[in-house]
Structures are given as C-alpha cells and as structure tokens.
Coordinates of C-alpha atoms and ligand atoms in Angstrom, one line a residue:
X18 CA 0.0 -0.1 0.0
X19 CA 1.1 3.5 -0.3
X20 CA 2.3 6.3 1.8
X21 CA 0.9 9.2 3.2
X22 CA -1.2 7.9 6.3
X23 CA -1.4 11.4 8.2
X24 CA -2.3 11.0 11.6
X25 CA -6.2 12.3 10.7
X26 CA -6.0 9.4 8.0
X27 CA -4.8 6.9 10.4
X28 CA -7.6 7.9 12.7
X29 CA -10.3 7.5 10.0
X30 CA -8.8 4.2 9.1
X31 CA -8.8 2.9 12.6
X32 CA -12.3 4.5 13.0
X33 CA -13.6 2.1 9.7
X34 CA -11.7 -0.9 11.2
X35 CA -13.3 -0.5 14.6
X36 CA -16.4 -2.5 13.7
X37 CA -14.3 -5.6 12.9
X38 CA -12.1 -5.5 15.9
X39 CA -15.2 -5.1 18.1
X40 CA -17.9 -7.5 17.1
X41 CA -20.5 -6.4 19.5
X42 CA -20.6 -3.1 17.5
X43 CA -23.2 -3.6 14.7
X44 CA -21.3 -3.3 11.5
X45 CA -22.7 -0.8 8.9
X46 CA -24.0 -2.6 5.7
X47 CA -21.0 -2.7 3.4
X48 CA -21.9 -0.8 0.0
X49 CA -22.6 -3.3 -2.7
X50 CA -19.4 -3.6 -4.9
X51 CA -20.6 -3.9 -8.4
X52 CA -19.9 -7.2 -10.1
X53 CA -16.8 -7.0 -12.3
X54 CA -16.4 -8.0 -16.0
X55 CA -13.3 -9.2 -17.8
X56 CA -13.5 -5.8 -19.9
X57 CA -13.8 -3.5 -17.0
X58 CA -9.9 -2.9 -17.0
X59 CA -8.1 0.2 -18.0
X60 CA -6.0 -0.1 -20.5
X61 CA -8.6 -1.7 -22.4
X62 CA -7.3 -5.4 -22.8
X63 CA -6.9 -6.6 -26.5
X64 CA -9.4 -9.8 -26.4
X65 CA -11.8 -10.9 -23.7
X66 CA -13.7 -14.4 -23.5
X67 CA -16.1 -14.1 -20.7
X68 CA -17.3 -17.3 -19.0
X69 CA -20.0 -16.2 -16.5
X70 CA -20.1 -19.7 -14.9
X71 CA -16.4 -20.0 -14.2
X72 CA -15.8 -17.1 -11.7
X73 CA -12.8 -17.7 -9.1
X74 CA -13.1 -16.8 -5.5
X75 CA -9.9 -16.2 -3.6
X76 CA -10.3 -17.6 -0.1
X77 CA -8.0 -18.2 3.0
X78 CA -6.6 -21.2 1.4
X79 CA -5.6 -19.6 -2.0
X80 CA -2.1 -19.9 -2.7
X81 CA 0.0 -17.9 -5.3
X82 CA 2.1 -20.3 -7.3
X83 CA 5.0 -19.1 -9.6
X84 CA 7.4 -20.8 -12.3
X85 CA 9.8 -23.1 -10.6
X86 CA 13.4 -21.7 -10.7
X87 CA 12.3 -18.1 -11.8
X88 CA 13.2 -15.4 -9.5
X89 CA 11.5 -12.7 -11.6
X90 CA 8.1 -14.8 -11.2
X91 CA 8.9 -15.1 -7.6
X92 CA 9.0 -11.6 -7.0
X93 CA 6.2 -10.7 -9.2
X94 CA 4.2 -13.2 -7.0
X95 CA 5.5 -11.7 -3.6
X96 CA 4.4 -8.2 -5.1
X97 CA 0.9 -9.7 -6.0
X98 CA 0.7 -11.3 -2.5
X99 CA 1.6 -7.7 -0.9
X100 CA -1.1 -6.1 -2.8
X101 CA -3.9 -8.4 -1.9
X102 CA -3.1 -9.3 1.5
X103 CA -4.1 -6.1 3.6
X104 CA -7.9 -6.2 2.1
X105 CA -8.3 -9.9 1.8
X106 CA -6.9 -10.6 5.4
X107 CA -5.7 -13.9 3.7
X108 CA -2.0 -15.4 4.0
X109 CA -1.6 -16.0 0.3
X110 CA 1.6 -18.0 0.4
X111 CA 4.0 -17.6 -2.6
X112 CA 5.0 -21.0 -3.8
X113 CA 7.3 -22.6 -6.4
X114 CA 5.3 -25.9 -6.4
X115 CA 2.0 -27.1 -7.3
X116 CA -0.1 -28.0 -3.9
X117 CA -3.1 -29.6 -5.4
X118 CA -5.7 -29.4 -4.4
X119 CA -5.3 -26.0 -3.0
X120 CA -7.1 -23.3 -5.3
X121 CA -4.3 -21.0 -6.9
X122 CA -3.3 -18.1 -8.8
X123 CA -0.5 -19.3 -11.0
X124 CA 1.9 -16.9 -12.4
X125 CA 3.9 -18.7 -15.4
X126 CA 6.4 -18.1 -17.8
X127 CA 6.4 -19.5 -20.9
X128 CA 3.8 -21.6 -22.7
X129 CA 1.5 -18.7 -24.2
X130 CA -0.7 -17.7 -27.1
X131 CA 1.6 -16.7 -29.8
X132 CA -0.1 -13.4 -30.2
X133 CA 1.1 -11.9 -26.8
X134 CA 4.9 -11.3 -27.6
X135 CA 7.3 -9.5 -25.3
X136 CA 5.0 -7.5 -22.8
X137 CA 1.5 -9.5 -23.5
X138 CA 0.0 -12.0 -21.2
X139 CA -2.8 -14.6 -21.2
X140 CA -5.1 -14.8 -18.1
X141 CA -7.6 -17.5 -17.5
X142 CA -9.8 -17.6 -14.7
X143 CA -11.8 -21.0 -13.9
X144 CA -13.6 -22.1 -10.7
X145 CA -10.4 -23.8 -9.7
X146 CA -8.2 -21.0 -10.1
X147 CA -6.4 -18.1 -12.1
X148 CA -3.6 -18.9 -14.2
X149 CA -1.3 -15.9 -15.9
X150 CA 1.0 -17.0 -18.6
X151 CA 3.4 -14.7 -20.4
X152 CA 6.8 -14.8 -22.2
X153 CA 8.5 -12.4 -20.0
X154 CA 8.4 -11.1 -16.6
X155 CA 7.0 -7.8 -18.1
X156 CA 4.1 -9.6 -19.7
X157 CA 3.5 -11.4 -16.1
X158 CA 3.5 -8.2 -14.2
X159 CA 1.0 -6.6 -16.7
X160 CA -1.3 -9.5 -16.0
X161 CA -1.1 -9.0 -12.4
X162 CA -2.3 -5.2 -12.9
X163 CA -5.1 -6.5 -14.6
X164 CA -6.0 -9.2 -12.2
X165 CA -6.1 -6.2 -9.4
X166 CA -8.6 -4.4 -11.6
X167 CA -10.8 -7.1 -12.1
X168 CA -11.1 -7.6 -8.2
X169 CA -13.7 -5.4 -6.6
X170 CA -12.4 -2.0 -5.5
X171 CA -12.2 -2.7 -2.2
X172 CA -8.8 -4.7 -2.9
X173 CA -7.1 -1.4 -2.4
X174 CA -8.1 -0.8 1.2
X175 CA -5.5 -1.2 3.9
X176 CA -7.4 -3.1 6.2
X177 CA -9.5 -6.5 5.8
X178 CA -12.7 -5.8 4.2
X179 CA -16.0 -7.9 4.2
X180 CA -15.9 -8.4 0.5
X181 CA -16.2 -11.7 -1.4
X182 CA -13.1 -11.7 -3.6
X183 CA -14.6 -13.0 -6.9
X184 CA -12.6 -12.6 -10.2
X185 CA -14.8 -13.0 -13.3
X186 CA -14.4 -16.2 -15.3
X187 CA -13.1 -16.4 -18.8
X188 CA -9.9 -15.7 -20.7
X189 CA -8.0 -12.4 -21.7
X190 CA -5.6 -12.5 -24.3
X191 CA -3.7 -9.0 -24.0
X192 CA -0.8 -7.3 -25.6
X193 CA 0.4 -3.6 -26.3
X194 CA -0.5 -1.6 -29.5
X195 CA 2.9 0.3 -29.1
X196 CA 6.3 -0.8 -27.4
X197 CA 6.6 2.7 -25.6
X198 CA 3.9 3.9 -23.3
X199 CA 5.5 6.7 -21.4
X200 CA 5.0 9.5 -18.7
X201 CA 7.2 12.4 -17.9
X202 CA 7.9 14.3 -14.9
X203 CA 9.5 17.9 -14.6
X204 CA 11.7 18.1 -11.5
X205 CA 13.6 21.3 -12.6
X206 CA 10.7 23.9 -12.2
X207 CA 9.8 22.4 -8.9
X208 CA 11.8 19.5 -7.5
X209 CA 9.9 16.3 -6.7
X210 CA 11.4 13.9 -4.0
X211 CA 12.4 10.4 -4.3
X212 CA 9.2 9.4 -2.3
X213 CA 7.0 11.6 -4.8
X214 CA 8.5 10.3 -7.9
X215 CA 8.4 6.4 -6.5
X216 CA 4.6 7.1 -5.6
X217 CA 3.7 8.4 -9.0
X218 CA 5.8 5.0 -10.4
X219 CA 3.4 2.9 -8.4
X220 CA 0.2 4.6 -9.9
X221 CA 1.8 4.5 -13.2
X222 CA 2.5 0.6 -13.2
X223 CA -1.2 0.0 -12.6
X224 CA -2.1 1.2 -16.3
X225 CA 0.8 -0.5 -18.0
X226 CA 3.0 2.7 -18.7
X227 CA 6.5 1.2 -19.2
X228 CA 8.7 4.4 -19.4
X229 CA 9.3 7.4 -17.1
X230 CA 11.2 10.1 -18.5
X231 CA 12.6 12.5 -16.0
X232 CA 13.1 16.1 -17.0
X233 CA 16.2 16.8 -14.9
X234 CA 17.5 20.0 -15.8
X235 CA 16.1 23.2 -17.2
X236 CA 16.6 27.1 -16.7
X237 CA 15.4 26.9 -13.0
X238 CA 17.1 24.3 -11.7
X239 CA 19.6 21.4 -12.1
X240 CA 18.3 18.4 -10.3
X241 CA 21.0 15.3 -10.7
X242 CA 24.3 15.1 -9.3
X243 CA 27.3 15.3 -11.4
X244 CA 30.7 14.6 -9.9
X245 CA 32.9 16.4 -12.3
X246 CA 30.6 19.5 -11.9
X247 CA 29.6 19.4 -8.3
X248 CA 28.2 22.9 -7.9
X249 CA 25.2 22.2 -10.7
X250 CA 23.3 20.5 -7.6
X251 CA 24.7 22.4 -4.6
X252 CA 24.1 25.6 -6.3
X253 CA 22.0 25.0 -9.5
X254 CA 19.7 22.7 -7.6
X255 CA 20.2 24.5 -4.1
X256 CA 18.2 26.9 -1.8
X257 CA 16.2 29.3 -3.7
X258 CA 16.0 27.4 -7.1
X259 CA 12.8 26.5 -9.0
X260 CA 9.8 28.8 -10.0
X261 CA 9.1 31.7 -7.5
X262 CA 12.3 29.8 -5.6
X263 CA 10.5 27.5 -3.8
X264 CA 11.5 24.2 -5.8
X265 CA 14.8 23.6 -4.4
X266 CA 16.3 20.2 -4.2
X267 CA 18.2 17.4 -6.2
X268 CA 18.4 13.5 -6.7
X269 CA 22.0 12.5 -5.5
X270 CA 23.2 9.5 -7.8
X271 CA 22.2 7.0 -4.7
X272 CA 18.6 8.8 -5.1
X273 CA 18.4 8.5 -8.9
X274 CA 19.5 4.7 -8.7
X275 CA 16.9 4.2 -6.0
X276 CA 14.2 5.6 -8.4
X277 CA 15.5 3.5 -11.3
X278 CA 15.6 0.3 -9.0
X279 CA 11.8 1.1 -8.0
X280 CA 10.7 1.8 -11.4
X281 CA 12.4 -1.4 -12.8
X282 CA 10.7 -3.6 -10.2
X283 CA 7.5 -2.5 -11.7
X284 CA 8.9 -2.7 -15.2
X285 CA 9.3 0.9 -15.9
X286 CA 12.4 2.1 -17.5
X287 CA 13.8 5.7 -16.5
X288 CA 14.5 7.9 -19.0
X289 CA 16.9 10.7 -18.0
X290 CA 16.6 14.2 -19.7
X291 CA 19.3 16.7 -19.7
X292 CA 17.8 19.8 -21.4
X293 CA 20.4 21.4 -24.3
X294 CA 21.4 23.7 -25.6
X295 CA 18.4 25.9 -24.6
X296 CA 16.8 25.8 -21.2
X297 CA 20.4 25.8 -19.6
X298 CA 20.3 29.0 -17.3
X299 CA 20.5 26.7 -14.3
X300 CA 24.0 25.3 -15.3
X301 CA 25.4 28.7 -17.0
X302 CA 24.4 30.8 -13.9
X303 CA 26.3 28.3 -11.7
X304 CA 29.2 28.1 -13.9
X305 CA 30.2 31.3 -15.6
X306 CA 32.8 29.4 -18.0
X307 CA 29.7 27.9 -19.5
X308 CA 29.0 31.4 -21.2
X309 CA 30.3 32.7 -24.3
X310 CA 31.2 36.0 -22.5
X311 CA 32.4 34.2 -19.5
X312 CA 30.0 36.2 -17.2
X313 CA 27.2 34.1 -15.2
X314 CA 23.7 35.5 -15.7
X315 CA 21.5 35.6 -12.4
X316 CA 19.8 32.6 -11.7
X317 CA 16.1 32.5 -13.0
X318 CA 12.9 31.6 -11.1
X319 CA 10.4 32.8 -13.7
X320 CA 8.8 30.8 -16.3
X321 CA 10.0 32.3 -19.4
X322 CA 11.4 30.2 -22.0
X323 CA 13.7 30.4 -24.9
X324 CA 16.3 32.9 -23.6
X325 CA 19.4 30.6 -22.5
X326 CA 22.0 28.8 -24.8
X327 CA 25.1 27.0 -24.2
X328 CA 28.2 28.5 -26.0
X329 CA 28.4 26.6 -29.2
X330 CA 31.7 27.2 -30.4
X331 CA 33.7 26.7 -27.3
X332 CA 35.5 23.5 -26.6
X333 CA 34.6 23.6 -22.9
X334 CA 30.9 23.3 -23.9
X335 CA 31.4 19.7 -25.0
X336 CA 33.6 18.6 -22.3
X337 CA 30.7 19.7 -20.0
X338 CA 28.2 18.2 -22.0
X339 CA 30.3 15.0 -22.4
X340 CA 31.1 14.7 -18.7
X341 CA 27.4 14.8 -17.8
X342 CA 26.2 12.1 -20.3
X343 CA 29.1 10.1 -19.6
X344 CA 28.0 10.0 -15.8
X345 CA 24.3 9.8 -16.5
X346 CA 24.7 7.1 -19.0
X347 CA 26.8 5.0 -16.2
X348 CA 23.9 5.1 -14.0
X349 CA 21.2 4.5 -16.3
X350 CA 20.7 1.0 -17.3
X351 CA 17.9 1.8 -19.8
X352 CA 18.5 2.3 -23.4
X353 CA 17.6 6.1 -23.9
X354 CA 19.2 9.1 -23.0
X355 CA 16.9 12.3 -23.5
X356 CA 19.1 15.4 -24.8
X357 CA 16.0 17.9 -24.8
X358 CA 16.6 20.2 -27.6
X359 CA 13.6 22.0 -27.5
X360 CA 12.8 25.9 -27.5
X361 CA 16.4 27.0 -28.5
X362 CA 15.5 30.2 -29.4
X363 CA 18.7 31.8 -28.3
X364 CA 20.7 29.5 -30.7
X365 CA 21.0 30.1 -34.1
X366 CA 19.9 27.5 -36.6
X367 CA 23.2 26.7 -37.9
X368 CA 24.6 26.6 -34.3
X369 CA 21.8 24.2 -33.2
X370 CA 22.9 21.9 -36.0
X371 CA 26.4 22.2 -35.2
X372 CA 25.7 21.4 -31.6
X373 CA 23.3 18.6 -32.3
X374 CA 25.7 17.3 -34.6
X375 CA 28.4 16.7 -32.0
X376 CA 26.1 16.0 -29.1
X377 CA 24.0 13.0 -30.7
X378 CA 27.3 11.0 -31.3
X379 CA 28.4 11.3 -27.8
X380 CA 25.1 9.7 -26.5
X381 CA 26.1 6.8 -29.0
X382 CA 29.7 6.9 -27.6
X383 CA 28.2 5.9 -24.1
X384 CA 26.0 3.1 -25.2
X385 CA 22.8 5.0 -25.3
X386 CA 20.3 5.9 -27.9
X387 CA 19.5 9.5 -28.1
X388 CA 16.1 10.8 -27.7
X389 CA 14.8 14.4 -27.9
X390 CA 12.2 17.1 -28.6
X391 CA 11.0 17.2 -32.3
X392 CA 13.1 20.2 -33.1
X393 CA 16.2 17.8 -33.0
X394 CA 15.0 16.4 -36.4
X395 CA 15.9 20.0 -37.9
X396 CA 19.6 18.8 -37.3
X397 CA 19.5 14.9 -37.1
X398 CA 20.6 12.9 -40.1
X399 CA 21.3 9.7 -38.3
X400 CA 18.5 6.9 -38.1
X401 CA 18.9 5.7 -34.8
X402 CA 17.2 8.8 -32.6
X403 CA 13.9 9.2 -31.5
X404 CA 11.9 12.4 -31.7
X405 CA 9.3 13.4 -29.3
X406 CA 6.6 15.3 -31.2
X407 CA 5.1 18.0 -29.0
X408 CA 3.4 20.3 -31.6
X409 CA -0.1 21.4 -31.3
X410 CA -0.9 21.2 -35.0
X411 CA -1.1 18.4 -37.6
X412 CA 1.9 18.7 -39.5
X413 CA 5.6 18.9 -39.2
X414 CA 7.8 18.7 -42.6
X415 CA 11.3 18.0 -40.6
X416 CA 9.6 15.3 -38.4
X417 CA 8.0 13.4 -41.5
X418 CA 11.4 14.1 -43.5
X419 CA 13.3 12.3 -40.5
X420 CA 10.9 9.4 -40.4
X421 CA 11.9 8.6 -43.8
X422 CA 15.3 8.3 -42.8
X423 CA 14.2 5.8 -40.0
X424 CA 13.8 8.1 -37.0
X425 CA 10.9 7.0 -34.7
X426 CA 8.6 9.0 -33.1
X427 CA 7.0 9.3 -29.5
X428 CA 3.6 11.1 -29.8
X429 CA 3.0 13.8 -27.0
X430 CA 0.7 16.4 -28.8
X431 CA 0.6 19.2 -26.2
X432 CA -2.8 20.1 -26.8
X433 CA -4.0 16.2 -26.0
X434 CA -1.2 14.5 -24.0
X435 CA 0.2 17.4 -22.0
X436 CA -1.0 16.7 -18.5
X437 CA 0.1 20.3 -17.2
X438 CA -2.6 22.0 -19.3
X439 CA -5.8 23.0 -17.1
X440 CA -8.9 20.9 -17.7
X441 CA -11.1 23.9 -17.8
X442 CA -11.0 27.9 -17.0
X443 CA -11.0 27.3 -13.7
X444 CA -8.6 24.7 -12.8
X445 CA -6.4 26.1 -10.1
X446 CA -3.1 24.4 -11.4
X447 CA -1.7 24.2 -14.6
X448 CA -1.1 26.2 -17.6
X449 CA -3.1 27.0 -21.0
X450 CA -0.7 27.9 -23.5
X451 CA -1.8 24.7 -25.8
X452 CA -5.4 24.6 -24.7
X453 CA -7.8 23.5 -22.1
X454 CA -7.8 19.7 -22.2
X455 CA -10.8 17.8 -20.5
X456 CA -10.8 13.9 -20.3
X457 CA -12.6 13.6 -23.5
X458 CA -9.8 15.5 -25.4
X459 CA -7.1 13.5 -23.6
X460 CA -8.6 10.4 -24.9
X461 CA -10.1 11.7 -28.2
X462 CA -7.3 11.3 -30.7
X463 CA -5.1 8.6 -32.7
X464 CA -1.7 8.8 -32.6
X465 CA -1.3 7.3 -35.9
X466 CA -3.4 9.8 -37.5
X467 CA -2.5 12.8 -35.5
X468 CA 0.3 14.1 -37.6
X469 CA -0.1 13.9 -41.6
X470 CA 2.6 11.4 -42.9
X471 CA 3.4 10.0 -39.4
X472 CA 1.7 6.4 -39.5
X473 CA 1.6 3.5 -37.1
X474 CA 4.8 2.3 -38.4
X475 CA 6.9 5.3 -37.5
X476 CA 5.6 5.5 -34.0
X477 CA 7.2 4.0 -31.1
X478 CA 4.5 5.1 -28.8
X479 CA 2.7 7.9 -26.7
X480 CA 4.0 10.0 -23.5
X481 CA 2.1 12.1 -21.2
X482 CA 4.4 15.1 -20.2
X483 CA 3.8 17.0 -16.8
X484 CA 5.7 20.1 -16.6
X485 CA 5.9 21.5 -13.0
X486 CA 5.9 25.4 -13.5
X487 CA 2.6 25.2 -11.2
X488 CA 3.0 21.9 -9.2
X489 CA 4.4 21.7 -5.9
X490 CA 3.3 18.4 -4.3
X491 CA 2.2 15.0 -5.0
X492 CA -1.4 16.2 -4.5
X493 CA -0.6 18.5 -7.3
X494 CA 1.1 16.0 -9.7
X495 CA -2.1 13.5 -9.1
X496 CA -4.6 16.1 -9.6
X497 CA -3.5 16.7 -13.1
X498 CA -2.5 13.2 -14.1
X499 CA -5.6 11.7 -13.1
X500 CA -7.8 10.9 -14.7
X501 CA -6.0 12.0 -18.0
X502 CA -2.8 9.7 -17.5
X503 CA -5.1 6.6 -17.8
X504 CA -6.4 8.0 -21.2
X505 CA -3.2 8.2 -22.5
X506 CA -2.2 4.7 -21.2
X507 CA -5.0 3.5 -22.9
X508 CA -4.1 5.1 -26.1
X509 CA -0.6 3.5 -25.9
X510 CA -1.8 -0.1 -25.1
X511 CA -5.3 -0.9 -26.4
X512 CA -6.1 -1.6 -30.2
X513 CA -7.3 1.0 -32.0
X514 CA -10.6 -1.2 -32.5
X515 CA -11.3 -0.7 -28.8
X516 CA -11.4 2.8 -28.7
X517 CA -14.9 4.0 -27.4
X518 CA -15.3 7.0 -25.3
X519 CA -18.6 5.8 -23.8
X520 CA -16.7 2.5 -22.6
X521 CA -13.7 4.1 -21.6
X522 CA -15.8 6.9 -19.1
X523 CA -17.5 4.2 -17.9
X524 CA -14.5 2.1 -16.9
X525 CA -12.8 5.4 -15.8
X526 CA -15.7 6.1 -13.5
X527 CA -15.2 2.7 -11.8
X528 CA -11.6 3.5 -11.0
X529 CA -12.7 6.2 -8.5
X530 CA -13.3 4.0 -5.3
X531 CA -9.9 2.6 -6.0
X532 CA -8.1 6.0 -6.2
X533 CA -10.2 7.2 -3.0
X534 CA -8.6 3.9 -1.1
X535 CA -5.3 5.0 -2.5
X536 CA -5.6 8.5 -1.4
X537 CA -5.1 9.7 -5.2
X538 CA -6.3 13.2 -5.5
X539 CA -7.9 13.1 -8.7
X540 CA -10.0 15.8 -10.7
X541 CA -13.7 14.7 -10.5
X542 CA -14.5 15.5 -14.3
X543 CA -17.9 16.3 -14.7
X544 CA -17.6 14.1 -18.1
X545 CA -17.2 11.0 -16.2
X546 CA -19.9 8.7 -14.1
X547 CA -17.9 8.4 -11.0
X548 CA -18.9 5.6 -8.8
Ligands
TNX624 C1 6.9 23.8 -23.5 S1 7.1 21.2 -24.4 C2 7.9 23.5 -22.9 C3 8.5 23.2 -21.5 C4 7.3 24.0 -20.7 C5 6.0 23.5 -21.2 C6 4.9 24.0 -20.3 C7 8.6 21.7 -24.4 C8 9.3 20.7 -25.3 N1 8.9 22.9 -23.8 O1 9.6 23.9 -21.4 O2 7.6 23.5 -19.6 O3 5.9 24.0 -22.7 O4 3.7 23.4 -20.6

C-alpha cells in the first residue's frame, strides 16, 4: 500500500476498522460492490472471452504459485501477494510448487498464445484458479495489474474488508499496441522527492506505463548529481531554485539509482533528460565558463522560455556535455538518454545543427540511444534517434522527413497529451498555452493519424508529459495526471478497434473507489460517471 497515512487519516482508518475489531458494535452494511466484468479494465484488453459460470473466489486457502526456478516470477508473486493481503486478510503464500488440491493463482513464464509477444499475457480464470502466462516478467507483471483491477475496488483498502473476492471467469489475451507507453515528470521547475517520484511510479505501473522520462534540468534548476561539476546541484539545485524560488532540491546518484530500481521492479524504465542547448540557465548561472562572455547570468525563477543557450563554439561546452552524458549513462540501465533540444530560440539554426551533430554521437559513444524533442529532427541526419512530437498542429515537415530516414516518433501532442494543461478555465493548477484539455480531449485522438505522414509504423509510442511550473506536491501531480494519464495509457496499449469514449468513461468512473482508497487526489471531471 502507499504512503501518506497522516495521523488524521490513520484515525479515519482506525475508525473504519473498529467494527471489525469489536464484533459487539453493529457493522454498517457494506456498500454493494458492482460485479466486475473481464473487460472492466484500463487500458482495455485486446481480447476478452467471458465465461460467466467460471468465476474464481480468493479464499483463505488460496496460494500464489510461480514458475519453479524463476526469481523474476517469484518476485512478481510476492508483489501480488503484498497487494492482495491487506484487504483480503488472507495469507496467500507464494510457492514454487503445485500444491493440489489448493486453489491457486499461478504466474507462469512460457507456454503462451503466440499473439502476446514480449509484454503481453494470457489470463485464464476458472472455478479452480487463475493462471497468468507470459513470455517475459514484464508480461506477467502486466497480467497481475489486470487481475488487480478485476477484483472489487475494496482490494485497495489497507485493512481487511468484508467483501467476497470474486474474479470474473473467462480468458483474456492481451498485448500492447505500442512498445513505448510513457509519462514524464519535470523535476526542474519544482523538485519532486524520491518518495513523490516512486509514488507516481506505483500509480503509472497500474496502467501498464513502461517508461518514465525525468526532465532533470532546465533554466530554473539542475536536479541530478554530476561529480565532475559538483556545483550544478549544490548551487543550481540549491536553496532558492525552482519557479518562484520555492522548488529546491536534487537527486544524488544514489537517489536516482533508487528511483531506477523502484521503477524497474514495476517494469518501468527511467529515461533521464538533460535539456540543451537551451533551457540551460541553471548550469550557466552556476558556472560562468559555460557562457560565451564568461559572465554568469543571474539565476531565474520565472517561467519564461527560450532565452538561454550553451556556447556552441567553445570546446569547454563539449567537455561539459560529455562529462554529464558519461556520468548519467553510467547510472542509467535503460536504453535511452534524452537530450532535450526544444525551444532553443537563443541559438542560431546553424549553431543548433553544429551542437546536435556533436552531441548526438556522444550519446551513442556512451552506449545509449538518443531521444529529443521534435526540434532535433532539424539537425538529425542519423536514423537511430527518437523524436518526441510536442506540437499542437497536425503537420511537421522535418519530422516526416526524419521518419523517412528511419527516426521513430513518440507522440506527445501538447493539446492532447500534456498533463500540465488546465482541464477548464477554473482549474487552479496548470497552464493553458496549448489549450484546455478535458478528459474527452485527452482520450479523443489517435496517435497514428495525428500528424499527416506519421503513421503507425513510424511511431514507437505515446507519452504524457507533466511540466511542473505550477505543481509543487504529490497531490498537485495526481490532480493533473488523474484521470488523464489513464486515457493516454489506453491510447498507448489498447487496439484502435477498442477505442470508445462511452466505454472508457464508464471504466474510468469505476476507478474512483480505488483512487479514494489509494488516496489519489484526482480531478472529478463532470464528463465521467464516477462511482
Ligand atoms: C513547453 S514542451 C516546454 C516546456 C514547458 C512547457 C509547459 C517543451 C518541449 N517545452 O519548457 O515547461 O511548454 O507546458
């Protein structure tokens, strides 16, 4: 279960639990939990074959069985047990052997339907048990997230509930539409702690998001320890940094590695971003030598963009950039390193190309594949990069030309996928430069038809960025991400044929009791029939 049980919340939980502890007190009638159906899941599964006569009930005797000899499967078994024990109150032992005739939830690697690929799974529910099969641990983990949503919402409660733990019968064959299903969090404008980032990771993993992109540096702050340039964090991420000077802090390398490990255990890969050659004022105000005139500009705590640029024709710039890329690549097990490249309005076009043509190969030199905002396609002549589309329009000639050379695209159209845009004119958080984005807007587009000339084959996936100019706390992050993040997650995972607003808003409404129990501060959009 997650964090943040404040004293008042603990009191409330204790009060709820009291009737269970004191049987003399008449228990309030539990609200009926609606019967679940195999397809009542976000993101919508690719194929469901319900079998109403074959529901499975988790009981005190149920065991979790995992593939013998697989530590990855055993780990997922323990994660599932940890999720299911508090509310069920059942022991749910995790065993590597079949203990017939006990009812079981089996998590098995191999032996699957051939459609499910690297991240999919097959989930079978019969009266005798649940079996999840997958080719990889990532697929098994995805299957357990589906299983979690197939249980009544009370499964998220921190203490035993009086619910019958029934899982609807039938078969699910499920696999993702896109290999990349991402979220982004901006740590530069306001820093977010390890606890806040990992809490967000826990939420993302429930919706089959598999990448978290961390925007680690910007004009207002530098948030990752770099040993060869130590003042980047102590000064560039120190007291007084962040928007309005109230977002200080940084990740030590150990912090960053803890985030990487926490995410990896939930099958999420971290992508670090160092934004350059613009969005660099935090570094340049810390180290005067990173400026062409050798004079450090003052720190900035406003939200203007497009005024900073590294010094393109100074060799020291490339020593700095290489140091940063080398140190960051060394602590990043994932394949990608994001080099930003957006809004470099203070860099000439020629300088921008010069810079990117030197820096893109540096990323490869340290074993990583470069990704960047779509502007990098103005410089990029290689084929192995990933460009992240963040425009609000439906055309982009340089992006289309890059895909013809083999560049892959991540879709983050700002007027659809930006979680920092306000929902409506009254939303107390967020910005509105790309428009107001209600839940139906976030859900109502197709990644493969958004930009003319960029079809399914050119697209690696989708990402929902969350910029932090106006966001300080985890509550703020949650309010902007929920419920739009699940909308983007569904666009990334579910087959286009399943796309249906009425179905989605109904399934979204069913998430509310779960979010309340998980203490997720979501926006109760009037477009959704919340339970
Ligand atoms: C544009 S999107 C930016 C960010 C801002 C964001 C706010 C992009 C690549 N650059 O610097 O934080 O808008 O919505």
